């Protein structure tokens, strides 16, 4: 067993705590060659920082991320802050000589993403971006079916991520609803990386995009008795063409904050003339596979608990969000140690930049109401 990798978190909000949870049960990974422990946390807000005091390995709590970056007790930094801060903080992490697990969307816009990717390359540090759903058993099986079985001629692919809490107009505004902090790409920056990760990894890169973007509620309660403007895109449908095996195949990416009844639904559907596969977190135990024989059959498989990295959890049990988050961290640290061994890896800086190229083209497509070449 190698020495433990020391992890620091900048941004101890929703996602910072999720990382703390994953690292706190690292011992469930079986035979994993790398130990990991959370040593330092930075957040501007005292109440956010104080929550991490209950974790015995955390020896540094600070409001100044430069202090965290100066600590010799930090090897890898996970950054989960509003999108307008990504570029500055990611570049400072690299300047400090630390490795980085960045949060999506990897910069507020295309220029920021390119700057971060270039700095990552020049620094030689190990940099990846977060996107955890592909590490669920059903998503892994879909990747396997798509890459290892004969689906015939591909007909169409749909990959998406849907939320629904914004249907409630009384839900207060926050930084994710405003262009200055979330970015002009809006919901694409929020949910888009989750939709593109698997298709990009399968080599399905859009040649052109026609985008339909919607803003549904232009203002929301500001939490202080008034109203705050909400100027980001809420829902996005990106109709793209991808060349696969010499044919153009329609690939639709769907990102929605207002999808009735969908609390947090990640899904992928890949349909061919001879075979197909569908998986959605809506039915987390279920994998649907299609086979065309004498009869046409959609077959339902009840999935067990089989992530890419073995754990002590019994194979008949169900996997959920904390599990795929742990698996993603295992993939990050395995790849960092040179031990990914062909398993599915986290989003690369190159893939993150390509996602921004798609979202940037989508903005231009929507404003011109025309397809845009990539
Ligand atoms: N992978 C996922 O499934 C997923 C889900 C939600 C959000 N995210 C991403 O994670 C990032 C953070 O989102 P969140 O939902 O955790 O947000 P959040 O608002 O819950 O937390 C952000 C935290 O950053 C802190 N912060 C702000 N500026 C800071 C600074 N200069 N130094 C230190 N701390 C600072 C805030 O006080 C807050 O606690 C975003 O990039 C978002 O897109 C990813």
mmCIF file of N, CA, C and O and ligand atoms in Angstrom, residues 10-16 42-45 48 65 78 80-83 85-86 89 103-105 130 132-133 175-176 189-190 194 321 325, ligand 1:
data_model
loop_
_atom_site.group_PDB
_atom_site.id
_atom_site.type_symbol
_atom_site.label_atom_id
_atom_site.label_comp_id
_atom_site.label_asym_id
_atom_site.label_seq_id
_atom_site.Cartn_x
_atom_site.Cartn_y
_atom_site.Cartn_z
ATOM 1 N N UNK A 10 -11.467 22.981 -1.848
ATOM 2 C CA UNK A 10 -11.797 24.415 -1.877
ATOM 3 C C UNK A 10 -13.254 24.528 -2.286
ATOM 4 O O UNK A 10 -13.618 24.126 -3.402
ATOM 5 N N UNK A 11 -14.092 25.021 -1.380
ATOM 6 C CA UNK A 11 -15.537 25.104 -1.629
ATOM 7 C C UNK A 11 -16.232 23.965 -0.900
ATOM 8 O O UNK A 11 -16.373 22.863 -1.443
ATOM 9 N N UNK A 12 -16.642 24.217 0.334
ATOM 10 C CA UNK A 12 -17.227 23.149 1.164
ATOM 11 C C UNK A 12 -18.747 23.198 1.152
ATOM 12 O O UNK A 12 -19.384 23.029 2.186
ATOM 13 N N UNK A 13 -19.354 23.399 -0.015
ATOM 14 C CA UNK A 13 -20.814 23.434 -0.139
ATOM 15 C C UNK A 13 -21.369 22.059 -0.439
ATOM 16 O O UNK A 13 -20.870 21.033 0.051
ATOM 17 N N UNK A 14 -22.389 22.026 -1.288
ATOM 18 C CA UNK A 14 -23.059 20.768 -1.640
ATOM 19 C C UNK A 14 -22.051 19.698 -2.055
ATOM 20 O O UNK A 14 -22.046 18.583 -1.533
ATOM 21 N N UNK A 15 -21.163 20.022 -3.005
ATOM 22 C CA UNK A 15 -20.274 19.001 -3.552
ATOM 23 C C UNK A 15 -19.049 18.763 -2.687
ATOM 24 O O UNK A 15 -18.551 17.639 -2.605
ATOM 25 N N UNK A 16 -18.557 19.805 -2.011
ATOM 26 C CA UNK A 16 -17.417 19.631 -1.106
ATOM 27 C C UNK A 16 -17.732 18.582 -0.040
ATOM 28 O O UNK A 16 -16.904 17.726 0.280
ATOM 29 N N UNK A 42 -11.170 24.579 2.604
ATOM 30 C CA UNK A 42 -11.315 26.033 2.564
ATOM 31 C C UNK A 42 -12.734 26.387 2.149
ATOM 32 O O UNK A 42 -13.248 25.841 1.165
ATOM 33 N N UNK A 43 -13.372 27.261 2.886
ATOM 34 C CA UNK A 43 -14.632 27.873 2.454
ATOM 35 C C UNK A 43 -14.696 29.263 3.069
ATOM 36 O O UNK A 43 -14.190 29.482 4.170
ATOM 37 N N UNK A 44 -15.306 30.171 2.329
ATOM 38 C CA UNK A 44 -15.423 31.542 2.832
ATOM 39 C C UNK A 44 -16.311 31.598 4.066
ATOM 40 O O UNK A 44 -16.104 32.436 4.937
ATOM 41 N N UNK A 45 -17.289 30.698 4.125
ATOM 42 C CA UNK A 45 -18.298 30.791 5.185
ATOM 43 C C UNK A 45 -17.941 29.897 6.380
ATOM 44 O O UNK A 45 -17.680 28.699 6.203
ATOM 45 N N UNK A 48 -19.994 26.721 6.923
ATOM 46 C CA UNK A 48 -19.640 25.650 5.980
ATOM 47 C C UNK A 48 -18.356 24.950 6.450
ATOM 48 O O UNK A 48 -18.262 23.732 6.422
ATOM 49 N N UNK A 65 -7.965 30.322 0.416
ATOM 50 C CA UNK A 65 -7.510 29.111 -0.282
ATOM 51 C C UNK A 65 -6.005 29.121 -0.539
ATOM 52 O O UNK A 65 -5.392 28.071 -0.712
ATOM 53 N N UNK A 78 -9.466 19.370 -4.758
ATOM 54 C CA UNK A 78 -10.785 19.323 -5.398
ATOM 55 C C UNK A 78 -11.408 20.700 -5.209
ATOM 56 O O UNK A 78 -11.454 21.211 -4.084
ATOM 57 N N UNK A 80 -14.749 23.084 -5.747
ATOM 58 C CA UNK A 80 -16.186 23.120 -6.049
ATOM 59 C C UNK A 80 -16.744 24.476 -5.637
ATOM 60 O O UNK A 80 -17.264 24.641 -4.540
ATOM 61 N N UNK A 81 -16.566 25.436 -6.532
ATOM 62 C CA UNK A 81 -16.982 26.826 -6.269
ATOM 63 C C UNK A 81 -17.804 27.313 -7.467
ATOM 64 O O UNK A 81 -17.814 26.661 -8.527
ATOM 65 N N UNK A 82 -18.464 28.475 -7.338
ATOM 66 C CA UNK A 82 -19.200 29.015 -8.497
ATOM 67 C C UNK A 82 -18.304 29.152 -9.736
ATOM 68 O O UNK A 82 -17.079 29.346 -9.631
ATOM 69 N N UNK A 83 -18.942 29.087 -10.918
ATOM 70 C CA UNK A 83 -18.197 28.957 -12.177
ATOM 71 C C UNK A 83 -17.314 30.159 -12.495
ATOM 72 O O UNK A 83 -16.290 30.022 -13.155
ATOM 73 N N UNK A 85 -15.391 31.591 -10.605
ATOM 74 C CA UNK A 85 -14.127 31.483 -9.859
ATOM 75 C C UNK A 85 -13.251 30.334 -10.354
ATOM 76 O O UNK A 85 -12.103 30.195 -9.910
ATOM 77 N N UNK A 86 -13.773 29.491 -11.257
ATOM 78 C CA UNK A 86 -13.025 28.299 -11.677
ATOM 79 C C UNK A 86 -11.633 28.660 -12.200
ATOM 80 O O UNK A 86 -10.631 28.109 -11.732
ATOM 81 N N UNK A 89 -9.002 30.057 -9.591
ATOM 82 C CA UNK A 89 -8.604 29.102 -8.539
ATOM 83 C C UNK A 89 -7.911 27.883 -9.153
ATOM 84 O O UNK A 89 -6.890 27.407 -8.636
ATOM 85 N N UNK A 103 -14.184 20.801 -10.797
ATOM 86 C CA UNK A 103 -15.612 20.583 -11.018
ATOM 87 C C UNK A 103 -15.985 21.093 -12.400
ATOM 88 O O UNK A 103 -15.301 21.923 -12.996
ATOM 89 N N UNK A 104 -17.062 20.530 -12.931
ATOM 90 C CA UNK A 104 -17.587 21.036 -14.184
ATOM 91 C C UNK A 104 -18.192 22.415 -13.950
ATOM 92 O O UNK A 104 -18.558 22.714 -12.815
ATOM 93 N N UNK A 105 -18.290 23.274 -14.939
ATOM 94 C CA UNK A 105 -18.006 22.982 -16.343
ATOM 95 C C UNK A 105 -16.568 23.273 -16.763
ATOM 96 O O UNK A 105 -16.303 23.421 -17.931
ATOM 97 N N UNK A 130 -14.808 16.512 -12.904
ATOM 98 C CA UNK A 130 -15.809 15.659 -12.267
ATOM 99 C C UNK A 130 -16.995 15.356 -13.187
ATOM 100 O O UNK A 130 -17.467 16.223 -13.919
ATOM 101 N N UNK A 132 -19.771 12.018 -12.422
ATOM 102 C CA UNK A 132 -19.780 10.749 -11.693
ATOM 103 C C UNK A 132 -20.750 9.693 -12.219
ATOM 104 O O UNK A 132 -20.557 8.501 -12.020
ATOM 105 N N UNK A 133 -21.822 10.117 -12.913
ATOM 106 C CA UNK A 133 -22.864 9.145 -13.277
ATOM 107 C C UNK A 133 -22.374 7.986 -14.155
ATOM 108 O O UNK A 133 -22.867 6.865 -14.021
ATOM 109 N N UNK A 175 -26.605 31.417 -7.202
ATOM 110 C CA UNK A 175 -25.585 31.774 -8.203
ATOM 111 C C UNK A 175 -25.719 30.963 -9.487
ATOM 112 O O UNK A 175 -25.267 31.397 -10.546
ATOM 113 N N UNK A 176 -26.376 29.798 -9.428
ATOM 114 C CA UNK A 176 -26.507 28.955 -10.628
ATOM 115 C C UNK A 176 -27.548 29.517 -11.598
ATOM 116 O O UNK A 176 -27.690 29.013 -12.717
ATOM 117 N N UNK A 189 -23.745 24.551 -18.730
ATOM 118 C CA UNK A 189 -22.615 24.498 -17.807
ATOM 119 C C UNK A 189 -22.940 23.708 -16.559
ATOM 120 O O UNK A 189 -22.084 23.047 -15.975
ATOM 121 N N UNK A 190 -24.199 23.774 -16.170
ATOM 122 C CA UNK A 190 -24.639 23.099 -14.949
ATOM 123 C C UNK A 190 -24.735 21.584 -15.147
ATOM 124 O O UNK A 190 -24.267 20.797 -14.337
ATOM 125 N N UNK A 194 -22.355 16.124 -17.681
ATOM 126 C CA UNK A 194 -22.924 14.808 -17.380
ATOM 127 C C UNK A 194 -23.492 14.159 -18.653
ATOM 128 O O UNK A 194 -23.488 12.940 -18.784
ATOM 129 N N UNK A 321 -26.063 7.535 -5.647
ATOM 130 C CA UNK A 321 -25.199 8.683 -5.925
ATOM 131 C C UNK A 321 -23.875 8.636 -5.154
ATOM 132 O O UNK A 321 -22.808 8.806 -5.756
ATOM 133 N N UNK A 325 -19.994 8.494 -6.851
ATOM 134 C CA UNK A 325 -19.026 9.542 -6.511
ATOM 135 C C UNK A 325 -17.733 8.923 -5.974
ATOM 136 O O UNK A 325 -16.627 9.344 -6.326
HETATM 137 N N1 LIG B 1 -20.623 16.746 -10.073
HETATM 138 C C1 LIG B 1 -21.851 17.086 -9.721
HETATM 139 O O1 LIG B 1 -22.769 16.246 -9.709
HETATM 140 C C2 LIG B 1 -22.144 18.482 -9.300
HETATM 141 C C3 LIG B 1 -23.361 18.792 -8.664
HETATM 142 C C4 LIG B 1 -23.580 20.116 -8.246
HETATM 143 C C5 LIG B 1 -22.629 21.079 -8.495
HETATM 144 N N2 LIG B 1 -21.466 20.747 -9.147
HETATM 145 C C6 LIG B 1 -20.416 21.761 -9.427
HETATM 146 O O2 LIG B 1 -19.697 21.959 -8.212
HETATM 147 C C7 LIG B 1 -19.311 23.334 -8.114
HETATM 148 C C8 LIG B 1 -19.891 23.913 -6.828
HETATM 149 O O3 LIG B 1 -21.293 23.685 -6.803
HETATM 150 P P1 LIG B 1 -22.050 23.441 -5.422
HETATM 151 O O4 LIG B 1 -23.409 22.963 -5.779
HETATM 152 O O5 LIG B 1 -21.219 22.643 -4.484
HETATM 153 O O6 LIG B 1 -22.154 24.952 -4.908
HETATM 154 P P2 LIG B 1 -22.450 25.492 -3.454
HETATM 155 O O7 LIG B 1 -22.954 26.895 -3.626
HETATM 156 O O8 LIG B 1 -23.263 24.520 -2.651
HETATM 157 O O9 LIG B 1 -21.000 25.542 -2.777
HETATM 158 C C9 LIG B 1 -20.003 26.420 -3.209
HETATM 159 C C10 LIG B 1 -19.161 26.777 -1.988
HETATM 160 O O10 LIG B 1 -18.030 27.541 -2.417
HETATM 161 C C11 LIG B 1 -17.762 28.500 -1.393
HETATM 162 N N3 LIG B 1 -16.925 29.537 -1.978
HETATM 163 C C12 LIG B 1 -17.284 30.530 -2.825
HETATM 164 N N4 LIG B 1 -16.216 31.283 -3.130
HETATM 165 C C13 LIG B 1 -15.166 30.745 -2.476
HETATM 166 C C14 LIG B 1 -13.774 31.101 -2.385
HETATM 167 N N5 LIG B 1 -13.266 32.151 -3.036
HETATM 168 N N6 LIG B 1 -12.975 30.347 -1.584
HETATM 169 C C15 LIG B 1 -13.497 29.294 -0.908
HETATM 170 N N7 LIG B 1 -14.792 28.931 -0.957
HETATM 171 C C16 LIG B 1 -15.601 29.659 -1.731
HETATM 172 C C17 LIG B 1 -19.139 28.950 -0.950
HETATM 173 O O11 LIG B 1 -19.104 29.571 0.332
HETATM 174 C C18 LIG B 1 -19.913 27.636 -0.961
HETATM 175 O O12 LIG B 1 -19.917 26.993 0.304
HETATM 176 C C19 LIG B 1 -19.807 24.008 -9.405
HETATM 177 O O13 LIG B 1 -18.780 24.006 -10.341
HETATM 178 C C20 LIG B 1 -20.939 23.120 -9.849
HETATM 179 O O14 LIG B 1 -21.180 23.170 -11.252
HETATM 180 C C21 LIG B 1 -21.216 19.469 -9.521
#
